[in-house]
CSV table of C-alpha atoms and ligand atoms in Angstrom, one decimal:
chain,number,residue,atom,x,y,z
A,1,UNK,CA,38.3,192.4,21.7
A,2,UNK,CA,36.0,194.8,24.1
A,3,UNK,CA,32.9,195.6,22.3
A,4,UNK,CA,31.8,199.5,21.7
A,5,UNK,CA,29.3,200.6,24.1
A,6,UNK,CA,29.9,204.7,22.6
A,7,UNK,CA,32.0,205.7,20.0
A,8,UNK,CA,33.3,209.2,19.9
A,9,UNK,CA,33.8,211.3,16.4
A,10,UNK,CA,37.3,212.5,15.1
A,11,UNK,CA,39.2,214.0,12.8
A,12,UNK,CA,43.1,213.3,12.2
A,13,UNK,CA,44.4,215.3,9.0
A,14,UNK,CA,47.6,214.9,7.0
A,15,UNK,CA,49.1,217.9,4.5
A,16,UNK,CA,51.7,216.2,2.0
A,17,UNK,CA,53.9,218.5,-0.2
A,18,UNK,CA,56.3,216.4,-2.6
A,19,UNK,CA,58.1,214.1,-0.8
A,20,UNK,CA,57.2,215.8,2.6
A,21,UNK,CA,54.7,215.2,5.3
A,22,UNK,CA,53.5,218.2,8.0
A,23,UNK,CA,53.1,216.5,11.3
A,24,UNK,CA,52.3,218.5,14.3
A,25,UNK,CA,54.2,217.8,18.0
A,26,UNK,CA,51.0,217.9,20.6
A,27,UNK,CA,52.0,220.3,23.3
A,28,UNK,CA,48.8,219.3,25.2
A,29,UNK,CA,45.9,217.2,25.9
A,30,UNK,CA,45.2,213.8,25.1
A,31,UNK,CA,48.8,212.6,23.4
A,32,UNK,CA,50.9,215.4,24.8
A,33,UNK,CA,54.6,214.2,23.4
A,34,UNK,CA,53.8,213.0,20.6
A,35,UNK,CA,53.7,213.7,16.7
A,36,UNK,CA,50.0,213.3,15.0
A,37,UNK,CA,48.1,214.6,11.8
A,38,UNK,CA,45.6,217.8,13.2
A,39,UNK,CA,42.7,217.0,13.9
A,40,UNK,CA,39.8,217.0,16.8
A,41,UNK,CA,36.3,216.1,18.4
A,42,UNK,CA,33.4,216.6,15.6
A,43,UNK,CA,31.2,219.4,17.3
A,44,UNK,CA,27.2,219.1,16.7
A,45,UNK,CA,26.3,220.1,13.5
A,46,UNK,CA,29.1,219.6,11.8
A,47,UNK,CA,29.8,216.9,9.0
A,48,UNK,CA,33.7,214.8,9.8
A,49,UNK,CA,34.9,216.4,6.6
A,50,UNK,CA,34.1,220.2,8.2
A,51,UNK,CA,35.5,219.3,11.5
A,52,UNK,CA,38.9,217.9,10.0
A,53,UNK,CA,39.3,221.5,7.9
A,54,UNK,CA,38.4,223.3,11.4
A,55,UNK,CA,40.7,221.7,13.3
A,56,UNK,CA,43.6,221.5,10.8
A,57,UNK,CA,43.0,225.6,10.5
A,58,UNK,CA,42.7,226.4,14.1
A,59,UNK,CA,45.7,224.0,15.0
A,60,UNK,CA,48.3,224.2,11.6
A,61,UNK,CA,46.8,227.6,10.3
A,62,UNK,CA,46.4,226.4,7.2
A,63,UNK,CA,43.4,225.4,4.6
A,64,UNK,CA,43.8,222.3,2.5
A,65,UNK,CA,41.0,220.4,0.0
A,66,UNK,CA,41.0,217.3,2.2
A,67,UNK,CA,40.3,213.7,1.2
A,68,UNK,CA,39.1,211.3,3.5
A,69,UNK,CA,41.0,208.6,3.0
A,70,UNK,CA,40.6,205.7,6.3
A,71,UNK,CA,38.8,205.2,9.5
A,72,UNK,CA,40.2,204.1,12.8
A,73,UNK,CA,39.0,202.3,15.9
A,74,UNK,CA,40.6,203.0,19.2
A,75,UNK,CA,39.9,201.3,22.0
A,76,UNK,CA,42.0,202.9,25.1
A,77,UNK,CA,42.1,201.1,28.7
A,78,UNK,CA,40.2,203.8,30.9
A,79,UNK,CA,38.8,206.7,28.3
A,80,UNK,CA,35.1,204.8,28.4
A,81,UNK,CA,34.3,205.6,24.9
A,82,UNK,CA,36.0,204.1,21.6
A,83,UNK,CA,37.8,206.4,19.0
A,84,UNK,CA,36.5,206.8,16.0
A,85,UNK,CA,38.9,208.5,13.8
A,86,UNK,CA,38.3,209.7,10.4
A,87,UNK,CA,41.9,210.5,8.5
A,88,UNK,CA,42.0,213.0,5.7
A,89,UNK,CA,44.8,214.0,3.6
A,90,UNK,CA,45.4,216.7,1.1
A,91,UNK,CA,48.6,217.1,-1.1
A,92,UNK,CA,48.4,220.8,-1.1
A,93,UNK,CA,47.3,223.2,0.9
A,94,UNK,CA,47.1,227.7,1.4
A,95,UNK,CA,48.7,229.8,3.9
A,96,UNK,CA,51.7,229.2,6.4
A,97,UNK,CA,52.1,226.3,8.6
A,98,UNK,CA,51.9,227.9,12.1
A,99,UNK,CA,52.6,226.8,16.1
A,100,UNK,CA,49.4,227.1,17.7
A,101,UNK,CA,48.5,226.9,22.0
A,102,UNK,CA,47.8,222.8,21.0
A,103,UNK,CA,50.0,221.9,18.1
A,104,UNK,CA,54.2,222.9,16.7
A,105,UNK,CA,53.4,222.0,12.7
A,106,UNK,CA,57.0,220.4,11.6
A,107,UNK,CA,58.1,218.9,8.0
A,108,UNK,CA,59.2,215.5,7.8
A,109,UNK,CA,61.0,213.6,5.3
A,110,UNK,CA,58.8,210.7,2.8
A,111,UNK,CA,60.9,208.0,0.5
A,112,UNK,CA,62.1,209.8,-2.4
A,113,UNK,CA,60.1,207.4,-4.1
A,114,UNK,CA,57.1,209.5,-3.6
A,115,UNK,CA,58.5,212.8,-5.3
A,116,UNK,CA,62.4,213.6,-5.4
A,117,UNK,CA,64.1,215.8,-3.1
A,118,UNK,CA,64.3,219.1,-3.5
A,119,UNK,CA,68.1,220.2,-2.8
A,120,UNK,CA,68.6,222.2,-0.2
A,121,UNK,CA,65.3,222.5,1.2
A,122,UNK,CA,63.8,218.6,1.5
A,123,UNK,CA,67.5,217.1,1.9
A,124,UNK,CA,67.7,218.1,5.3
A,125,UNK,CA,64.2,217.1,6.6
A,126,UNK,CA,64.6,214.9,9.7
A,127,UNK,CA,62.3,211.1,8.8
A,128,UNK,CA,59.4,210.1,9.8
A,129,UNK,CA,59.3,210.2,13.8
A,130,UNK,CA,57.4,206.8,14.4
A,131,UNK,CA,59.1,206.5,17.8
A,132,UNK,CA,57.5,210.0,19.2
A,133,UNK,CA,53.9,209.0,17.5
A,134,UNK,CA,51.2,206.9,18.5
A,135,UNK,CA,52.5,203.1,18.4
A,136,UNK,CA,49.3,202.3,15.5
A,137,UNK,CA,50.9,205.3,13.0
A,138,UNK,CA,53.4,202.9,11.6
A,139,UNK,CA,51.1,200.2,10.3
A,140,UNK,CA,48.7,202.6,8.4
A,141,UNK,CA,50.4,205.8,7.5
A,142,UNK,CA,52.2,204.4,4.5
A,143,UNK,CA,48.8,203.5,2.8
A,144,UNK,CA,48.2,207.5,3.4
A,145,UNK,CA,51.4,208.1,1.9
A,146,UNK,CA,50.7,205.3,-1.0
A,147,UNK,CA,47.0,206.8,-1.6
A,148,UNK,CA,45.3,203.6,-0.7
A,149,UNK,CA,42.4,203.8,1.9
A,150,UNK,CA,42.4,202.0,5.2
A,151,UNK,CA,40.3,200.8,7.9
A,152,UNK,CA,41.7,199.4,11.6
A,153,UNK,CA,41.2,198.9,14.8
A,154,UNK,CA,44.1,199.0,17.9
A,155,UNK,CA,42.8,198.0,21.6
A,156,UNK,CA,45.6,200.0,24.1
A,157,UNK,CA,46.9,199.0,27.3
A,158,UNK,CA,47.9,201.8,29.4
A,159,UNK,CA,50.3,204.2,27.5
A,160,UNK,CA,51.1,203.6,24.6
A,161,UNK,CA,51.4,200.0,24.1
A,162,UNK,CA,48.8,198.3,21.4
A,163,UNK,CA,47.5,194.8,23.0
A,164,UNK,CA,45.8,194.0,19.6
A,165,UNK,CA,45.3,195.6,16.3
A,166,UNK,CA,44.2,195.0,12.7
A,167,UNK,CA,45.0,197.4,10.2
A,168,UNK,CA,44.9,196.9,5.9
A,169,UNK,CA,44.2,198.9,3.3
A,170,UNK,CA,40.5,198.7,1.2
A,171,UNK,CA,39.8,199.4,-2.9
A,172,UNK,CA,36.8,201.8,-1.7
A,173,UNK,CA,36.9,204.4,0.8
B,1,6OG,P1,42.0,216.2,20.8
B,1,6OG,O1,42.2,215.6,22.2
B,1,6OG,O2,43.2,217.0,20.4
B,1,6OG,O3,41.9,215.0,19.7
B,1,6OG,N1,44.1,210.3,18.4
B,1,6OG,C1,44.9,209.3,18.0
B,1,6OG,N2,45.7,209.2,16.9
B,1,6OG,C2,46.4,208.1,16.7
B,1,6OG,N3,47.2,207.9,15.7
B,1,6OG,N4,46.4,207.0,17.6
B,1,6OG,C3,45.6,207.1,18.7
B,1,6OG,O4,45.6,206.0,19.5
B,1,6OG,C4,44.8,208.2,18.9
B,1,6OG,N5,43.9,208.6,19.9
B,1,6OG,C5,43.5,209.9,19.5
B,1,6OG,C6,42.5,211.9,17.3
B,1,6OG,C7,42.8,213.9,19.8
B,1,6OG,C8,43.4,213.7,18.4
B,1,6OG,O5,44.3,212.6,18.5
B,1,6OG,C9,43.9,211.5,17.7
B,1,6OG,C10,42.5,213.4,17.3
B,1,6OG,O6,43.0,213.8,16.1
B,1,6OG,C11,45.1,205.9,20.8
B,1,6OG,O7,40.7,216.9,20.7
């Protein structure tokens, strides 16, 4: 494991409705490509819980009562400081999901075990894209989905290729 010499603030947010999830596809920036939960740098001044409702605003255009619910470590071969991720989730939210310059907001399908499907509407939802998302999203997005909170810690090789991770869920957040 490579110690932390920094760690940087940020926020990663997660809107469920039912038995969907809103991801957004990253049209630019750090994880072009891929699908993520919205979220950003904490500016100065501003608590992880503010930041997360910023960023899910200015990138989603929507508001949502957020919960923080896990904490991430990311170590990446060649950004010099270490991720620190704070994920928030809400399970509803006001306004329209909307494409912004940074993010396309999309619905995605969740086991019907969470909340049945809607006919029509949540039927045709496409799953869960883990093979377009970050290769750690697998291991600790179903505790987001279950409610449980979660701590963990992935060290990356170049791209997106985890050398060594730890993830589980916690009793207190
Ligand atoms: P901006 O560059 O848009 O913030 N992020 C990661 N998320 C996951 N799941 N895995 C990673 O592994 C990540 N690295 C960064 C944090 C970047 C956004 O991307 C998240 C932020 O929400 C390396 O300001």
């Amino acid at each position: 494991w490579r110690p932390f010499k920094h760690t940087r603030l940020y926020t990663n947010a997660f809107v469920i409705e039912g038995n969907k999830l809103l991801l957004g596809f990253k049209k630019r920036g750090f994880g072009a490509g891929l699908y993520n939960g919205f979220g950003g740098k904490v500016e100065p001044g501003e608590t992880p819980a503010q930041a997360a409702r910023r960023e899910l605003q200015e990138e989603a255009g929507i508001d949502a009562p957020l919960e923080y619910i896990g904490r991430l470590f990311f170590v990446v071969t060649g950004v010099e400081s270490v991720f620190d991720i704070r994920i928030y989730v809400a399970r509803e939210y006001v306004g329209v999901p909307t494409e912004s310059d940074e993010m396309r907001p999309g619905w995605f399908a969740l086991s019907e075990d969470i909340a049945p499907p809607v006919p029509g509407v949540d039927g045709d939802l496409p799953d869960i894209p883990y093979d377009q998302m970050w290769a750690d999203d697998i291991y600790w997005l179903p505790h987001l989905v279950r409610g449980e909170c979660f701590v963990g810690r992935a060290d990356f090789d170049e791209g997106n290729v985890m050398r060594r991770y730890w993830f589980g869920s916690v009793p207190h957040c």
